[in-house]
Structure formats: C-alpha cells, structure tokens
Amino acid sequence: MTTYLKIIAPLFVSFTLLSCIQEDKGVAQKPNIIYIMSDDHTTQAFGIYGSRLAGLNPTPNLDKLANEGMIFDNAFVNNSICVPSRAAIITGQRAQTNGVLDLEGAIAPEKQFLPIEMQKLGYQTAIVGKWHLHEEPAAFDYYTVLPAQGKYFDPEFRVRGEKSWPNNIIKTEGHSSDKIMDITLDYLKNKRDPEKPFFLMHHFKAPHDDFEYAPRYEDYLANTFIPEPESLYEIGQHGSEATRGKNDSLTRTIGSSVSHRNLIRNQAMNIYWNDSTIYKKYRNARDIDPKEYVKWEMDSIEREYTSKVYQDYLKKYLRCVKGVDDNVKRLVDYLETEGLLENTIIMYTGDQGFMLGEHDYIDKRWMYDESMRMPFFVRYPEKIKAKSRTNAIINNTDFAPTMIELAGGKTPDYMQGKSFKTILETGIEPDNWQNATYYRYWMHLAHRHQNPAHFGIRTKEHKLIFYYGKYWVDTDDPNATWNKESWGNDFANHTPPAWEFYDLTKDPKEMNNAYKDPKYQETIADLKNQLVQMRESLNETDKNYPHIQKVIDEHWDD
C-alpha cells in the first residue's frame, strides 16, 4: 500500500498541477474586448466607406485596422443623438424599454447591463472618456469619465474615490483625445489585473462640435480643397412639407445649415458672426420670401461664401478625426508591443452619423443615411476573416448581445438586440436575420437645430419616414409638462405631418422623395405594415402618447 501511494501521489500532484495550468491557460486565452467609440464620427469621414472624402485618406490607421477584420456597411443607430444612442448600447434595449428618449435620460447602475453581464463572465470592466448617461457608471470596476460632454482642452474627469459621485474630480492638461488615450493606456499598463481578461470601453469626445482640434493639426489639409456634396447647393426633390413647408415656407427655419439658409442656427453664424455683409443683410430677414431666398442662395456670391464656410467646417472636423486616428494607432502599437493584440477583439464605431453638408445640413438627428448610419468594424484574427465585409443590417442595440456572446455568454432575455456573432465568424447572414431597422427621433424642434420629430423604417433597398410634427404632450392642456431642456418650447411651431420615401437602389443620396410616385405604392404599403409590426414588437408604439397617436392615425393614409 505504501509503495502504491509513493507511486500514485506524485502522479496525482502532477495531474492536479497540469489541470490548474490548463485552467489558467484557458482563462488567459479568453479574448479581451476593447470597444472604441468616437462622438459623431460619420462614415463619410473614412477611407473604407468610399465617400467623396475617401481620397483625402482621413483615417489611415482606422482603415488598416478595419481591413484586418470585418466592415459593416449597414450599421444604424436607433436615434441619432448622443444619450439615447449610448443608452441603447449599454442596455441592449430600445428607448421606451430603457427609458431614455432624449438628452436628459439617464441609466442607473443597476441598468448598466453590458458591464454587469461581462463581469458575470469573468471580465474586469472599465470605461474611459465620454459617458454622458448622467448617473455614476458604477457597474464598471474602473471608470474615468468626462462630466457630461466634457471639454476639448484641459478636460476634467470624474473618478471613483472617497467622495460620492460626481464630486471626485481629477484635472488634466492637453487635448481630450490625447488625454483619454493616456488614461486608457495607463489603465492597461497599471490598473488592470493581468491574470484576467478585460472589457474596456474607450470613448473619444472628438469629433463632436465645435471641432476644437489639437494645435499640432493646424496645417493638416490647410491647402487642400475639400470635396463638397452637390446637395449642399441643390435641394432637388429631397424632403417634404414637414421639412420644407408648403411652398418651401419652412426652409429658413428647419434643419441647421452650412449656409445662411437657416436663420436660427447655421455654421456661417458659428464661424463668421459679423464678417459678411450678406449675413448682416439677411440674418434678421425672417419674413423674406422663401422662393426669393432660393434664388439668392444660388447666387454666385452666396455660393462662394457657403463654400468658404464649408471648407473651414470640414477642415476643423477632419483635424479632430485625425487626432482620433493617430491615438488609435497609439493603442494598437501598445497592444502589439505587449503581445495582447492578437487575443483582443477590437470594435470601432461612432455613436451615430453626422451631416457634413449633405442637403445643406449640419449636426445629426435626421433619419437620412449620413446621420443614422454608423461606421462599424470588428478585428479579431482568430475568428474573423481579414478584408471581409457584410451588408447585413445591424443596429446599436445589437452591440451588447454580440459582445456578450463573443465573451462566451448568452444574450439575456431582457435585451431586445440580437447577436451578430455568427455573421462575424462566418461572413454569412442567417436566413432569419433582420431585414430592416427602426428609427425614432423624439426631440421636436430642439436645441435650435429645428429637426421635426419623426420615426421610420430602413431596409437595404428602401426608406420610409413619417414626420408627425407634434410634441409628446398635449400642449393645449394648461397642466401639461414637457422636458424643457431637450424639447422645443415654442408651441406655435407644430410642423405639418408628412411622409418621405426613398428608393435607395436608385437614389442613394436621397434626393428624390418618391412617396407620391404611383409605381411605389405597393412597396410603401408593405413598408407601412412592417412599420406597424416593428413598433409593436419593439415596444415602440405611441400608446402612452395619445396626442402623437392621433396625428399618426389621421395621416397614416395620406
């Protein structure tokens, strides 16, 4: 017996040690996940999306990273505004389910589902940069986040500490894109447990307006002519009475513009407040005949002035993008030097798209593609083929389920998004995959951008939008309340309800609203049926907003 124990004991110890080593190795091999998101970085400002700006090579480092993985051509936001987009990403839920309709919405720690689920899977979790969901990001193990929008220069950050949120503040010096990356690199080098996989959300402030770039980029593109969209000067048949008014009566107030067109908010106003005799002449001309303005807008002097504003606008924006691109290279270089790159899943996106002068619009909020399309790509050589691309439709509620499943988990039942892990790994869109996405912008005529509230459906071939043009409260009720921070306050400006339909196969730039075209009536009817079904299945109806539902019912068959 003693001889037997002498033989078997060492074998048992060896087997136990081997099992532990294999278990440790298994944990070590679990992929790290880094989710990088910039603010308002739109697909037009990439090389990989082939826009008019691609020839400028604005994102060489991001393009390289994207080409080492899978690029998504049909990634869409549910609501093209910062807080609702971020809420959808962190919860995997739509607006009426997670409760965030506008910029004042907040996500409490118990509803910060993505880091909670990642922790269950053995991940240490961290978030650095822009947060903007108001409550403390306490579900993360580590956080260093900007207060609200934060500052471009010498930003302050809120951190976990002895004082209660939000009173623990650290101050930094420099540009936000650099400082946010400094903090991320410090976390990776010094703050994390190297024995555990990490899930890191790195959020740039840039290139959110007003596009304050680091001084080292002052000469970048200085002598370059930036290609301009044709729709900056030509309206065509884009839009509807909801966005243009009857006989173009709303063109001077709806949709913040590059040119002087919008008298309430325009980029010319931001840059050259008193520099133009034209602006001085027309800035208070609210009663100018819209038709006369359209003639004036096409005047060579106004075109020259608009082009000057546009060039300045885009150069500032692209210099912010350049700072993001260069800082991503810093991260990739670190991961490669430390031997972490190949076992780290890297996702990159913007929190929504952005209008870069298309249809003479700035900002986002619209359901037009430049605003609702998100750049999105994923790199993970072990499972994702390099130089792969997909046109499968995904939206930002799908991000959390996908990251959870890539980490080895299962999508929770309470999430409305769907994992596209299979698409990443096979390049094949499943037979039952979604063929459309739903969009909803709630903040009617808010923040002087003057975008009417609307919702709609987007498939690979078509887009249908309904502008309901009413507030979400009964404004005839003296006791009615509304969110004055995020919603317009001028009750007189109930814009007219209207539909827009675009055939994206023939009209990808959305220049021709074909809603009244007889040849599309069957397609439009089908899209309306799909829209009803989606609103029901996603808990996105207006049953709690009867005044909106009344408008919908009255104008559904217009």
Coordinates of C-alpha atoms in Angstrom, one line a residue:
M1 CA 0.0 0.0 0.0
T2 CA 2.8 2.3 0.9
T3 CA 4.6 1.6 -2.4
Y4 CA 1.3 2.3 -4.2
L5 CA 0.9 5.7 -2.5
K6 CA 4.5 6.5 -3.3
I7 CA 3.8 5.9 -7.0
I8 CA 0.3 7.4 -7.2
A9 CA 0.8 10.5 -5.1
P10 CA 3.3 12.2 -7.4
L11 CA 1.1 11.3 -10.4
F12 CA -1.9 12.9 -8.6
V13 CA 0.0 16.1 -7.8
S14 CA 1.3 16.3 -11.4
F15 CA -2.2 15.8 -12.8
T16 CA -3.6 18.4 -10.4
L17 CA -0.9 20.9 -11.4
L18 CA -1.5 20.2 -15.1
S19 CA -5.2 20.8 -14.7
C20 CA -4.6 24.1 -12.9
I21 CA -2.1 25.2 -15.6
Q22 CA -4.6 24.2 -18.3
E23 CA -7.4 26.1 -16.5
D24 CA -5.2 29.2 -16.1
K25 CA -4.3 28.9 -19.8
G26 CA -7.9 28.7 -20.7
V27 CA -8.7 31.9 -18.7
A28 CA -5.7 33.6 -20.2
Q29 CA -6.9 32.7 -23.7
K30 CA -10.3 34.2 -23.3
P31 CA -10.3 37.2 -25.6
N32 CA -10.0 40.7 -24.3
I33 CA -12.6 43.1 -25.7
I34 CA -11.9 46.8 -26.5
Y35 CA -14.9 48.8 -27.7
I36 CA -13.8 52.2 -29.2
M37 CA -16.4 54.8 -29.9
S38 CA -15.9 58.4 -31.2
D39 CA -18.6 61.1 -31.0
D40 CA -20.2 62.0 -34.3
H41 CA -17.6 60.2 -36.4
T42 CA -19.6 59.6 -39.6
T43 CA -18.9 57.1 -42.4
Q44 CA -18.2 59.9 -44.9
A45 CA -15.0 60.7 -42.9
F46 CA -13.4 57.3 -43.5
G47 CA -11.4 55.8 -46.3
I48 CA -13.1 52.4 -46.1
Y49 CA -16.6 53.7 -46.9
G50 CA -15.6 55.2 -50.2
S51 CA -17.3 58.6 -49.7
R52 CA -16.3 61.8 -51.5
L53 CA -13.8 62.4 -48.7
A54 CA -12.1 59.0 -49.0
G55 CA -9.5 60.4 -51.4
L56 CA -8.2 62.6 -48.6
N57 CA -7.2 59.5 -46.7
P58 CA -8.6 60.8 -43.4
T59 CA -8.3 57.6 -41.4
P60 CA -5.3 55.5 -42.5
N61 CA -4.8 53.8 -39.1
L62 CA -8.5 53.0 -38.7
D63 CA -8.7 51.8 -42.3
K64 CA -5.8 49.4 -41.7
L65 CA -7.5 48.1 -38.5
A66 CA -10.8 47.7 -40.3
N67 CA -9.2 45.8 -43.3
E68 CA -7.8 43.3 -40.8
G69 CA -11.3 42.3 -39.8
M70 CA -15.0 42.8 -40.9
I71 CA -16.5 46.0 -42.1
F72 CA -20.3 46.6 -41.8
D73 CA -22.0 48.7 -44.5
N74 CA -25.4 48.7 -42.9
A75 CA -24.9 49.5 -39.2
F76 CA -27.5 52.0 -38.0
V77 CA -28.3 54.0 -34.8
N78 CA -31.9 53.8 -33.3
N79 CA -31.9 57.5 -32.6
S80 CA -29.1 59.8 -33.9
I81 CA -28.4 61.7 -30.7
C82 CA -25.7 61.1 -28.1
V83 CA -27.5 59.9 -24.9
P84 CA -30.2 57.7 -26.4
S85 CA -27.6 56.0 -28.6
R86 CA -25.3 55.3 -25.6
A87 CA -28.2 54.1 -23.6
A88 CA -29.1 51.6 -26.3
I89 CA -25.5 50.3 -26.4
I90 CA -25.1 49.9 -22.7
T91 CA -28.6 48.2 -22.2
G92 CA -29.2 46.4 -25.5
Q93 CA -32.7 47.9 -25.3
R94 CA -34.8 50.4 -27.3
A95 CA -35.7 53.8 -25.9
Q96 CA -39.1 53.1 -24.4
T97 CA -37.8 50.0 -22.7
N98 CA -34.7 51.6 -21.2
G99 CA -36.5 54.9 -20.6
V100 CA -34.1 57.2 -22.5
L101 CA -35.8 59.2 -25.1
D102 CA -33.7 62.4 -25.1
L103 CA -30.5 64.0 -23.9
E104 CA -31.8 64.2 -20.3
G105 CA -32.2 60.5 -20.0
A106 CA -30.1 58.5 -17.5
I107 CA -29.1 54.9 -16.9
A108 CA -28.8 53.9 -13.3
P109 CA -26.0 51.4 -12.3
E110 CA -28.5 48.5 -11.9
K111 CA -29.5 49.0 -15.6
Q112 CA -25.9 49.3 -16.9
F113 CA -26.4 45.8 -18.2
L114 CA -23.4 45.3 -20.5
P115 CA -20.7 45.6 -17.8
I116 CA -22.8 43.6 -15.4
E117 CA -23.1 40.7 -17.9
M118 CA -19.4 40.9 -18.7
Q119 CA -18.5 40.7 -15.1
K120 CA -20.5 37.5 -14.8
L121 CA -18.3 36.1 -17.5
G122 CA -15.2 36.8 -15.5
Y123 CA -14.2 40.1 -17.1
Q124 CA -12.8 43.1 -15.4
T125 CA -14.6 46.1 -16.8
A126 CA -13.6 49.7 -17.5
I127 CA -14.8 52.8 -19.2
V128 CA -12.7 55.8 -20.1
G129 CA -13.8 59.1 -21.8
K130 CA -17.3 60.3 -22.7
W131 CA -20.1 58.7 -20.7
H132 CA -23.0 61.2 -20.8
L133 CA -25.5 58.9 -19.2
H134 CA -25.6 61.2 -16.1
E135 CA -25.7 58.5 -13.3
E136 CA -22.4 57.1 -12.0
P137 CA -21.0 54.3 -14.2
A138 CA -20.8 52.3 -11.0
A139 CA -21.4 48.9 -12.7
F140 CA -17.8 49.2 -14.1
D141 CA -14.9 48.1 -12.0
Y142 CA -13.0 51.1 -13.1
Y143 CA -14.0 54.4 -14.6
T144 CA -12.5 57.8 -15.6
V145 CA -15.2 59.7 -17.5
L146 CA -15.9 63.3 -18.7
P147 CA -18.6 65.3 -16.9
A148 CA -21.4 65.3 -19.5
Q149 CA -20.0 66.5 -22.8
G150 CA -16.6 67.4 -21.3
K151 CA -14.1 69.9 -22.6
Y152 CA -11.7 69.6 -25.6
F153 CA -8.8 71.2 -23.8
D154 CA -7.6 70.6 -20.2
P155 CA -10.5 68.2 -19.6
E156 CA -11.6 67.2 -16.1
F157 CA -12.6 63.7 -15.3
R158 CA -14.8 62.1 -12.7
V159 CA -13.3 59.1 -11.0
R160 CA -14.2 56.6 -8.2
G161 CA -12.9 57.8 -4.9
E162 CA -13.5 58.8 -1.3
K163 CA -16.1 61.4 -2.2
S164 CA -19.5 60.4 -3.6
W165 CA -20.3 60.8 -7.3
P166 CA -19.9 63.2 -9.0
N167 CA -17.5 65.0 -6.7
N168 CA -14.3 63.1 -7.2
I169 CA -12.6 65.1 -10.0
I170 CA -9.1 65.0 -11.5
K171 CA -7.8 67.7 -13.7
T172 CA -5.6 67.2 -16.8
E173 CA -3.7 69.4 -19.3
G174 CA -3.8 68.8 -23.0
H175 CA -6.3 67.8 -25.7
S176 CA -9.1 65.4 -24.8
S177 CA -8.3 62.9 -27.5
D178 CA -4.7 62.6 -26.2
K179 CA -5.7 62.6 -22.5
I180 CA -8.4 60.0 -22.9
M181 CA -5.9 57.7 -24.6
D182 CA -3.3 58.4 -21.9
I183 CA -5.8 57.3 -19.3
T184 CA -6.7 54.1 -21.3
L185 CA -3.0 53.2 -21.7
D186 CA -2.4 53.8 -18.0
Y187 CA -5.3 51.5 -17.1
L188 CA -3.9 48.8 -19.4
K189 CA -0.4 49.1 -18.0
N190 CA -1.0 49.8 -14.4
K191 CA -4.6 49.4 -13.2
R192 CA -5.9 46.1 -14.5
D193 CA -5.3 42.6 -13.3
P194 CA -3.1 40.9 -15.9
E195 CA -4.4 37.5 -14.9
K196 CA -8.0 38.3 -16.0
P197 CA -9.5 39.2 -19.4
F198 CA -10.6 42.8 -19.7
F199 CA -13.5 44.6 -21.3
L200 CA -12.7 48.2 -22.0
M201 CA -15.0 50.9 -23.4
H202 CA -12.8 53.8 -24.7
H203 CA -14.9 56.8 -25.8
F204 CA -13.5 59.8 -27.5
K205 CA -15.1 63.2 -27.2
A206 CA -13.9 64.1 -30.7
P207 CA -15.1 64.9 -33.4
H208 CA -18.2 66.4 -31.7
D209 CA -18.7 70.1 -32.5
D210 CA -17.4 72.7 -32.2
F211 CA -14.4 70.7 -33.5
E212 CA -11.6 72.0 -31.4
Y213 CA -8.6 70.1 -32.7
A214 CA -5.1 69.8 -31.1
P215 CA -2.8 72.6 -32.3
R216 CA -0.4 70.2 -34.0
Y217 CA -3.0 69.7 -36.7
E218 CA -3.3 73.4 -37.7
D219 CA -1.6 72.8 -41.0
Y220 CA -3.4 69.5 -41.8
L221 CA -5.4 69.9 -45.0
A222 CA -4.7 73.7 -44.9
N223 CA -4.0 74.0 -48.6
T224 CA -6.4 71.2 -49.7
F225 CA -9.8 71.7 -51.3
I226 CA -12.4 69.5 -49.5
P227 CA -14.8 67.9 -51.9
E228 CA -18.3 69.3 -51.4
P229 CA -21.6 67.5 -51.7
E230 CA -23.7 68.6 -54.7
S231 CA -26.8 68.7 -52.4
L232 CA -25.1 71.5 -50.4
Y233 CA -26.3 73.8 -53.2
E234 CA -29.1 71.9 -54.9
I235 CA -32.2 70.9 -53.0
G236 CA -33.8 68.7 -55.7
Q237 CA -36.9 66.8 -54.7
H238 CA -35.4 66.0 -51.3
G239 CA -37.7 66.4 -48.2
S240 CA -41.4 67.1 -47.8
E241 CA -43.8 69.6 -46.4
A242 CA -42.6 68.5 -42.9
T243 CA -39.1 69.6 -43.6
R244 CA -39.6 72.3 -46.2
G245 CA -43.2 73.5 -45.6
K246 CA -45.8 74.3 -48.1
N247 CA -44.2 76.2 -51.0
D248 CA -40.9 75.9 -49.1
S249 CA -42.2 78.1 -46.3
L250 CA -40.1 76.3 -43.7
T251 CA -36.8 76.2 -45.5
R252 CA -35.5 79.2 -43.4
T253 CA -36.1 77.6 -40.0
I254 CA -36.0 73.8 -40.3
G255 CA -32.6 71.9 -40.1
S256 CA -29.5 73.8 -39.1
S257 CA -27.4 74.6 -42.2
V258 CA -24.0 75.3 -43.5
S259 CA -25.1 78.3 -45.5
H260 CA -27.3 81.3 -44.4
R261 CA -30.4 79.3 -45.2
N262 CA -31.4 78.6 -41.6
L263 CA -31.8 81.8 -39.8
I264 CA -31.9 80.2 -36.4
R265 CA -28.7 78.1 -36.5
N266 CA -26.1 77.8 -39.2
Q267 CA -22.4 77.1 -39.5
A268 CA -21.8 80.5 -41.0
M269 CA -23.2 82.0 -37.9
N270 CA -20.9 80.0 -35.7
I271 CA -17.7 81.0 -37.7
Y272 CA -18.3 84.4 -39.2
W273 CA -20.9 86.1 -37.0
N274 CA -20.3 89.6 -38.3
D275 CA -17.9 89.1 -41.1
S276 CA -20.3 89.0 -44.0
T277 CA -22.3 91.9 -45.4
I278 CA -24.6 89.2 -46.8
Y279 CA -25.2 87.8 -43.4
K280 CA -25.8 91.2 -41.9
K281 CA -28.3 91.9 -44.6
Y282 CA -30.2 88.6 -44.2
R283 CA -29.7 87.4 -40.7
N284 CA -32.9 89.1 -39.4
A285 CA -34.9 88.6 -42.6
R286 CA -37.4 86.1 -41.2
D287 CA -40.1 87.5 -43.5
I288 CA -38.1 87.0 -46.7
D289 CA -40.0 85.1 -49.3
P290 CA -38.5 81.6 -49.4
K291 CA -38.6 81.5 -53.1
E292 CA -36.6 84.7 -53.2
Y293 CA -34.2 83.1 -50.8
V294 CA -33.7 80.1 -53.0
K295 CA -32.8 82.4 -55.9
W296 CA -30.5 84.3 -53.6
E297 CA -29.0 81.0 -52.3
M298 CA -28.0 80.1 -55.9
D299 CA -26.4 83.5 -56.4
S300 CA -22.6 83.2 -57.0
I301 CA -21.7 85.4 -54.1
E302 CA -23.7 83.2 -51.6
R303 CA -22.2 80.1 -53.2
E304 CA -18.8 81.4 -52.7
Y305 CA -19.5 82.3 -49.1
T306 CA -21.1 79.0 -48.4
S307 CA -18.1 77.2 -49.9
K308 CA -15.8 79.3 -47.7
V309 CA -17.7 78.3 -44.6
Y310 CA -17.9 74.6 -45.7
Q311 CA -14.1 74.4 -46.2
D312 CA -13.5 75.8 -42.8
Y313 CA -16.2 73.5 -41.2
L314 CA -14.8 70.3 -42.8
K315 CA -11.1 71.1 -42.0
K316 CA -11.9 71.6 -38.4
Y317 CA -13.9 68.4 -38.3
L318 CA -11.3 66.3 -40.1
R319 CA -8.5 67.7 -37.9
C320 CA -10.4 66.3 -34.9
V321 CA -10.8 63.0 -36.8
K322 CA -7.0 63.0 -37.4
G323 CA -6.4 63.2 -33.7
V324 CA -8.7 60.2 -33.1
D325 CA -7.0 58.2 -35.8
D326 CA -3.5 58.9 -34.5
N327 CA -4.5 58.0 -31.0
V328 CA -6.0 54.7 -32.1
K329 CA -2.5 53.9 -33.5
R330 CA -1.0 54.5 -30.1
L331 CA -3.4 51.9 -28.6
V332 CA -2.7 49.3 -31.3
D333 CA 1.0 49.8 -31.0
Y334 CA 0.9 49.2 -27.3
L335 CA -1.2 46.1 -27.7
E336 CA 1.2 44.7 -30.3
T337 CA 4.3 45.5 -28.1
E338 CA 2.8 43.8 -25.1
G339 CA 1.7 40.7 -27.1
L340 CA -2.0 41.5 -26.5
L341 CA -3.2 42.4 -30.0
E342 CA -4.0 39.0 -31.4
N343 CA -6.1 38.0 -28.4
T344 CA -8.0 41.2 -28.2
I345 CA -11.3 41.9 -30.1
I346 CA -11.3 45.5 -31.2
M347 CA -14.6 47.1 -32.2
Y348 CA -14.7 50.7 -33.6
T349 CA -17.8 52.9 -34.2
G350 CA -19.2 56.3 -33.8
D351 CA -22.2 57.0 -31.5
Q352 CA -24.1 57.9 -34.7
G353 CA -23.5 59.5 -38.0
F354 CA -23.3 63.2 -38.9
M355 CA -24.3 65.5 -41.7
L356 CA -21.3 67.0 -43.4
G357 CA -23.2 69.5 -45.6
E358 CA -25.4 67.0 -47.3
H359 CA -28.8 68.7 -48.2
D360 CA -27.2 71.8 -46.6
Y361 CA -27.5 70.2 -43.1
I362 CA -25.1 70.1 -40.2
D363 CA -25.4 68.1 -37.0
K364 CA -27.2 64.7 -36.8
R365 CA -30.8 63.8 -35.6
W366 CA -32.1 63.1 -39.1
M367 CA -33.1 59.7 -40.4
Y368 CA -31.2 60.4 -43.6
D369 CA -28.3 57.9 -44.1
E370 CA -25.4 60.3 -43.3
S371 CA -26.9 60.8 -39.9
M372 CA -28.3 57.3 -39.0
R373 CA -25.5 55.2 -40.5
M374 CA -22.8 54.3 -38.0
P375 CA -19.3 53.3 -39.0
F376 CA -18.6 49.9 -37.6
F377 CA -15.9 47.2 -37.9
V378 CA -14.5 44.4 -35.8
R379 CA -11.0 43.0 -35.8
Y380 CA -10.2 39.5 -34.2
P381 CA -7.9 37.4 -36.4
E382 CA -8.6 34.2 -34.6
K383 CA -12.3 34.2 -35.6
I384 CA -12.9 37.0 -38.1
K385 CA -11.5 36.8 -41.7
A386 CA -9.4 39.8 -42.8
K387 CA -10.8 42.0 -45.6
S388 CA -14.3 40.7 -45.0
R389 CA -17.4 42.9 -45.5
T390 CA -21.1 42.5 -44.9
N391 CA -24.3 44.4 -45.8
A392 CA -26.3 42.7 -43.1
I393 CA -28.5 45.2 -41.2
I394 CA -27.5 45.7 -37.6
N395 CA -28.3 48.5 -35.1
N396 CA -26.8 49.7 -31.9
T397 CA -29.0 47.6 -29.6
D398 CA -27.2 44.6 -31.2
F399 CA -23.8 45.6 -30.0
A400 CA -24.2 44.4 -26.3
P401 CA -25.6 41.0 -27.2
T402 CA -22.8 40.4 -29.7
M403 CA -20.0 41.4 -27.2
I404 CA -21.6 39.2 -24.5
E405 CA -21.6 36.2 -26.9
L406 CA -18.1 36.8 -28.1
A407 CA -17.1 36.7 -24.4
G408 CA -18.7 33.2 -24.1
G409 CA -22.1 34.2 -22.7
K410 CA -25.7 34.1 -23.9
T411 CA -27.8 37.1 -24.8
P412 CA -30.1 37.9 -21.8
D413 CA -33.8 37.6 -22.4
Y414 CA -34.3 41.3 -21.3
M415 CA -32.2 42.6 -24.2
Q416 CA -34.0 43.4 -27.4
G417 CA -30.9 43.4 -29.6
K418 CA -29.7 40.3 -31.4
S419 CA -26.1 39.0 -31.5
F420 CA -24.4 39.0 -34.9
K421 CA -21.5 36.8 -33.7
T422 CA -22.4 34.2 -36.4
I423 CA -22.1 36.9 -39.1
L424 CA -18.7 37.9 -37.8
E425 CA -17.4 34.4 -37.7
T426 CA -18.8 33.0 -41.0
G427 CA -19.5 36.1 -43.1
I428 CA -22.9 34.7 -43.8
E429 CA -26.1 36.4 -42.9
P430 CA -28.5 33.9 -41.3
D431 CA -31.8 33.1 -43.1
N432 CA -33.8 34.6 -40.2
W433 CA -31.7 37.7 -39.8
Q434 CA -33.5 41.1 -39.6
N435 CA -34.1 42.7 -43.0
A436 CA -35.0 46.2 -41.6
T437 CA -34.2 48.6 -38.7
Y438 CA -36.5 51.0 -36.9
Y439 CA -35.6 54.7 -36.1
R440 CA -37.1 57.2 -33.8
Y441 CA -36.2 60.9 -33.1
W442 CA -38.2 62.4 -30.3
M443 CA -36.8 65.9 -29.7
H444 CA -39.1 68.0 -31.8
L445 CA -37.5 71.4 -32.8
A446 CA -35.0 71.2 -30.1
H447 CA -31.7 73.0 -29.5
R448 CA -32.1 75.4 -32.3
H449 CA -31.3 72.6 -34.8
Q450 CA -35.1 72.6 -35.5
N451 CA -35.5 69.0 -36.6
P452 CA -39.1 67.8 -36.6
A453 CA -39.8 64.6 -34.6
H454 CA -40.1 61.5 -36.7
F455 CA -39.9 57.8 -37.0
G456 CA -39.4 55.3 -39.8
I457 CA -38.1 52.0 -41.3
R458 CA -35.0 51.4 -43.3
T459 CA -34.4 48.2 -45.3
K460 CA -31.4 47.5 -47.6
E461 CA -33.4 48.9 -50.6
H462 CA -35.9 51.5 -49.2
K463 CA -36.5 54.0 -46.5
L464 CA -39.9 55.3 -45.3
I465 CA -40.1 58.2 -42.8
F466 CA -43.1 59.7 -41.0
Y467 CA -42.8 63.2 -39.6
Y468 CA -45.6 63.6 -37.0
G469 CA -44.7 67.2 -36.1
K470 CA -46.2 67.3 -32.7
Y471 CA -45.0 67.5 -29.1
W472 CA -45.3 64.4 -27.0
V473 CA -47.6 66.2 -24.5
D474 CA -50.9 67.8 -25.0
T475 CA -49.8 71.4 -25.4
D476 CA -53.4 72.6 -25.2
D477 CA -53.6 71.3 -21.6
P478 CA -52.5 74.1 -19.2
N479 CA -51.3 71.4 -16.8
A480 CA -49.1 69.6 -19.4
T481 CA -45.4 69.2 -18.7
W482 CA -42.5 68.6 -21.0
N483 CA -38.8 68.3 -20.9
K484 CA -37.8 71.9 -21.4
E485 CA -34.1 71.0 -21.5
S486 CA -34.3 68.7 -24.5
W487 CA -37.5 69.8 -26.2
G488 CA -38.5 72.9 -28.1
N489 CA -40.6 75.4 -26.2
D490 CA -42.3 77.3 -29.0
F491 CA -45.8 75.7 -29.1
A492 CA -46.7 77.7 -32.2
N493 CA -44.2 75.6 -34.3
H494 CA -46.2 72.5 -34.8
T495 CA -44.7 71.4 -38.2
P496 CA -47.0 69.7 -40.7
P497 CA -47.1 65.9 -40.7
A498 CA -45.8 64.3 -43.9
W499 CA -44.2 61.1 -45.3
E500 CA -41.0 60.6 -47.2
F501 CA -40.0 57.6 -49.2
Y502 CA -36.6 56.9 -50.9
D503 CA -35.6 54.2 -53.3
L504 CA -32.0 53.7 -52.1
T505 CA -31.2 51.4 -55.0
K506 CA -31.7 54.3 -57.5
D507 CA -31.4 57.2 -55.2
P508 CA -28.7 56.5 -52.5
K509 CA -28.2 60.2 -51.8
E510 CA -31.9 60.6 -51.0
M511 CA -32.5 63.5 -53.5
N512 CA -36.0 62.4 -54.6
N513 CA -38.9 61.9 -52.2
A514 CA -40.9 59.4 -54.2
Y515 CA -43.7 58.9 -51.7
K516 CA -46.4 60.0 -54.2
D517 CA -45.0 58.0 -57.2
P518 CA -47.6 55.5 -58.2
K519 CA -45.1 52.8 -59.1
Y520 CA -44.0 52.6 -55.4
Q521 CA -47.4 52.4 -53.7
E522 CA -47.3 48.6 -53.2
T523 CA -43.8 48.9 -51.7
I524 CA -44.9 51.7 -49.4
A525 CA -47.9 49.8 -48.2
D526 CA -45.7 46.8 -47.4
L527 CA -43.3 49.1 -45.5
K528 CA -46.1 50.6 -43.5
N529 CA -47.3 47.1 -42.5
Q530 CA -43.7 46.2 -41.4
L531 CA -43.5 49.5 -39.5
V532 CA -46.6 48.7 -37.5
Q533 CA -45.3 45.3 -36.7
M534 CA -41.9 46.6 -35.6
R535 CA -43.4 49.3 -33.4
E536 CA -45.4 46.6 -31.6
S537 CA -42.7 44.0 -31.3
L538 CA -40.1 46.6 -30.1
N539 CA -42.4 48.3 -27.5
E540 CA -42.1 51.5 -29.6
T541 CA -45.7 52.4 -30.1
D542 CA -47.3 55.7 -29.0
K543 CA -49.9 54.1 -26.7
N544 CA -48.6 56.3 -23.9
Y545 CA -48.7 59.4 -26.1
P546 CA -52.2 59.6 -27.4
H547 CA -51.7 63.1 -29.0
I548 CA -49.0 61.7 -31.2
Q549 CA -51.0 58.6 -32.0
K550 CA -53.9 60.8 -33.0
V551 CA -51.7 62.5 -35.6
I552 CA -50.5 59.1 -36.8
D553 CA -54.0 57.8 -37.2
E554 CA -55.2 60.9 -39.0
H555 CA -52.3 60.9 -41.5
W556 CA -51.3 57.3 -41.9
D557 CA -53.0 57.0 -45.3
D558 CA -52.1 60.4 -46.6

